[in-house]
Amino acid sequence: MNRFAILRIIFTAILIVHCSYTWAQLHISATKGGDTTFAVFHQSMVSPILYDAADAEVVATAANHLADDLKNVTDYSPAINPDQFPQTAIIIGTIGKSQWIHKLIESGKLDVDNIEGKWESYLITTVENPLPGMDQALVIAGSDPRGTAYGVFRISEEIGVNPLYWWADIPIKKQKELHISGQTISSSPSVKYRGIFLNDEDWGLQPWAAGTLEPEFGDLGPKAYARIFELLLRLKANLIWPAMRYKTGAFFSYPENIAMAKKYDIVIGSSHSEPMLRNNVGEWNSKTMGEYNYLTNGKEIYNYWDQRVKESKGLESVYTLGMRGVHDTEIEGVNSAQDAVVLLEKIIADQREILKNQIGEDLSTIPQVFTAYKEVLQIYDEGLHLPEDITIVWPDDNYGYIRRLSDSEEAKRGGGSGIYYHASYLGRPHDYTWLSSTNPALIREEMMKAYEHNARNLWVLNVGDIKPLEYNLQFFLNMAYDISKFEEPESVFKHREKWSEHIFGQEYGMEISKILKEYDKLAFERRPEHMGWSMNEPKTPVQKTAYNHFFYGDEAQKRIDQYNDLEESVTRLRKKFNDDLSDAFYELVYYPVYACSQMNKKFLYRDKAYWYTLQNRSSASEYAEKSMQAYENIKAETEYYNEQLRGGKWNKIISMRQYGLAAFKAPDVPSTEIDSSSKWRILPEGWVNEDSILIPNKGGEFRLPPFNNLIEERYFIDVFLSGKSSLKWEITKAPKWLNVSQKNGSLQSKINKKDVRIWCSLNRDALPKKDKSGELIVEANGQIQTISVSYRHINKPDHNIDFIDSKGVLSIFAEHPSETSSDSFRTIEGLGHTGAALVNENNNPETASYLFETTTSSSDAKLIIYLLPTHPVNNTSELVFEVSIDDEPFKEIDFRTYGRSEAWKQNVLENSAKRTVNIGPLKSGDHKLQIRSANSNIFFDRFEIDIGDMVDAYRVIPETKITENR
C-alpha cells in the first residue's frame, strides 16, 4: 500500500471521528413506527412547542419558524409555550440556558454528554414522561444557541421544508400525518465560521430589496437580511459579510439590521477591504474626515475604527484587521511592499489595542482575521508579522483557484486559517456576476484541499446577489458543515442528484441533475459573460470568439447544438411542471440554462453572420437575425423573471445590463450584403483561409480531410445559396466506402432552407484493404462541384499503441494513460475541458505514459499541454512537472503565474493553462509520451501533438484514440 493510500485512510478516519453524524437513525414518516415514535402531527393535532423565554433569542426565532413550517406542512398551527403542560410537546432548548433542558438532565432523562461543551452541536431524541403531567416529548437540545437552532431546522428540513423554500419558491408538500422515531446526535461543524459575502449587489440584491421587498425602507434592510439570515441558519451557517457597494447603506448605519443579526444569532464580519466592521464606501467621508491614509491621518482613522468596535459590543463578530484603500484598492501612503509591511504592523497593533480596550483583555478570545487578498499577499510575503491568534484567510484568485494555503509553519498558528472563495466576481479581466458558472466539481476539489491543509476556521463564499447562485451557495455551505460527505470526487454528482430529487422528485430529479452537469461543463469551457472575448480591466470591446467554424466539425455549431439540446430538455420539462414546482424549476433550472444558451448564440451566430457574408452565403443575414433574436430572448426572459414571475416577487433581482459591460449589449451584427450572381456554392470542412474565404486547391477542386480506418471521424460539406432562386441539388457520385448523410435535396430562399450540411463518414461495411482516393460530386442548376476524398488503410498495431495522428495532430485526453508507474494517479470527473482531469495524489514522483503512433514524419513537432490553472499549494511549493518523448531526458515545465499577469488573465478566462514544448524532429512510427509529476495540485486535462500544420482550436480536439477492432 503506497503512502498516499495510507494517508487517505487516516484522513478518512479523522473525518469520521470529527464529523460523525447519526442522521440515519432519525426517521420521519406518515405512520406510527413503534412505542418510541413521537406524533408531531396526528388526527389534526400538532404537538405544541415549548421553549424557555430566558433562552437565547435565536431559540425563540427558530421555534417560531418551526411553528410556521408545521403550519405550512399540516395546515394547523402548533401552540407555543402553552399555559399548562400539554400531553406531548416539542421541547427546544440550550444546555445551560433552558430550564426545561436542565430539568431533563437533572432527572436523568436526557443524556447530553455527547454534545455538551461542543461548538454548535445538537441532540434530537424522544423522551418518555419528561415533565410532570407530560407523557412524551420530542427534545431538541443544543450545546449552544445556534446548535439548538440547527437542530430545529433539521426537523424542518426532514418534514419537507427545503432550506431554499423561500429563495427558490420551492413548494412545501402537505402531510396528513407526521411521526418521528429514533434520535440524532450531531458533531461540531467541520468549519467553525461558515457564511457568505453579499457583494456587487448594486445590480440585483439592493435594487430588489429597496424597490420590491421593502420599498418603505428604500435599501437593503432588515426584511432582506431577515430572509438571508433565515437561509443561513437553515443551511447551518453562521456568518455574514454584509453588502457594501455604493448604493447600499452601511450595515451598521441601520439599527434594524443589527437587531436582525441578534435575532438570528448571525456572526457579523466584514470583507478584506473593510477593517473593524466598517463600510468605507458608505462611511468614510474624505471631505469631512480627510484622506484615508494612516500615515497622515492615523488619529482620525483610529477613532473611526474605535467607534465601530464600541458599537459592536454585545454582537458576535469576526473583526477584519489590516487596511487597504477605501474600496478594494491598494493601501495608501506607501511606495513599496516593504514600506507597507512596517505600516500594516503598526495598524494591526493599533487595531488590537482597540479590541483590547473595548472588548476584552484576552485577545485570543476575540475572533480576528487577516485576508491576504490581491496585493496584500505580496505584502505578507515580504515578512509581515501577524500575532498567533489571528486567522489568516487565504483567497482564491477570484476565479475559483485558491492562491495559497498554509505551509507547515503557518499551520501551527493558534488562529489557524480560512478561505475566501468566489462564486461571483466583479473585476479584471472580466466579471461573472450574472449567472452561476463556477463548476461544483472545482469548488469541491479546492475546498477539500483547503480542509486537508487545515483551513478550518472560516469559509466565506462571495455569492453576489444570491440569485441565481442558489445551488452553489448550498453546496459550499453543506461542505463547510459536514466535509465528510464530500471526500470522494463522485460526491459532487451524488449531492446534485439528491438535491434535484428532493426538489423535483425522483421522476425528474436525475434528468435535471444531468442537465445541470452539462450546463456546468459548458460554462467551464467558457463562462457566458466571457463569450464576447472582451475584458473589463482594461476595458476592451467585444471581439469575434475563438471558436473555429470550419475545422474540427465546426466547433461553434457543436456548442450551439449542445445548448440546443439543453434548451429542448428544459423547455420540455417546464411543461411537465405546470403545478407548484413550475416557479422553482424556472428559477433553478430553466432561466440559467436558457439565458446562458442565448448568450452563447448571440455571439456565435454573430460570428457566423460575419464569416458567411465573406463566403457569399445567402444565410448570412439569417444568422445576423438569429444573433439579434438571442439578445431579445434574454431581454424578454429577464423581464419575465423580474416582472411576472411570482407576481413580481423578484422584480429587479436579475439584470442583463450589468455595469454597462459590452458583453451584455445588443450584438454588433455585420452588414450581410453579398454578391448573388454565383447562385450556389459548396464548402467542405477545413477549406478556408485565415479570412474564412473559399480557396479551392490548385487543381480547382475541393478536398475533404483524409479518412483512416483506425479513428471514428466525420467531416461536413456545406451546400448553400448565394442567390435568391430555389434549386435542387444531388450528390451524383461518391465512393462506396463513404457514407453521406443526405444524397439530395433542395435549397430555398426561406428561413433555415438556404443551406444544408452533409456529413461524410466511413462505410465500415465496405472499407477497402488498401489506400483509396475518389471523388464526391455535387450537382445543381446544371453545374457541378467536385470534392476529392481519400482513405488510408492503416494496419492496427499488434502491440499496446493507443493513439494515432489525424490531420497532422494527435489529441490525447489525460484521463486515458496507457500505463502509470503507480496507482496514485486519479481521475477527477468534472474538471477540465475534457470532462475529467488526471492528478498524482501521492506527492512523490510518478509517471503516466501515453503510447502513440505517427503515420507521417515531422521536422518540427510540438507538444501542447493543457492543465487546470491552479496555483502552488503554499509558499514552499511549486507548479513544476516533467515531460519526455521516447525516453529522452525529462524536460521541466513550470506553469506558475504571478499576480494578475496577462498569462493569468487568459488562464482564468479560458479555465485552462497551456504550455507548449518543442519536440523537434519526430519520425513516423511508435512513440511514447511521459508525464512525471510529484505535485497533487497539478491537474492534467489533455495533450496535443502537432506534427503538421495544426489548425487552432478553442474547444477540445476530438481524441485521436485508436478504435477497437479496426
XYZ file of C-alpha atoms in Angstrom, residues 38-47 70 73-76 175-179:
20
model
C -43.415 10.695 18.586
C -46.508 12.091 16.926
C -45.620 15.508 15.568
C -48.957 15.688 13.746
C -51.735 13.172 14.296
C -55.524 13.315 13.947
C -55.454 17.023 13.086
C -53.423 17.819 16.173
C -49.935 19.350 16.064
C -47.762 18.911 19.129
C -45.552 22.917 10.696
C -46.938 21.276 6.162
C -50.110 20.399 8.088
C -52.386 23.457 7.787
C -52.515 23.523 11.588
C -48.701 15.847 5.080
C -51.649 14.086 6.697
C -49.553 12.562 9.485
C -46.062 13.179 10.869
C -44.332 10.750 13.209
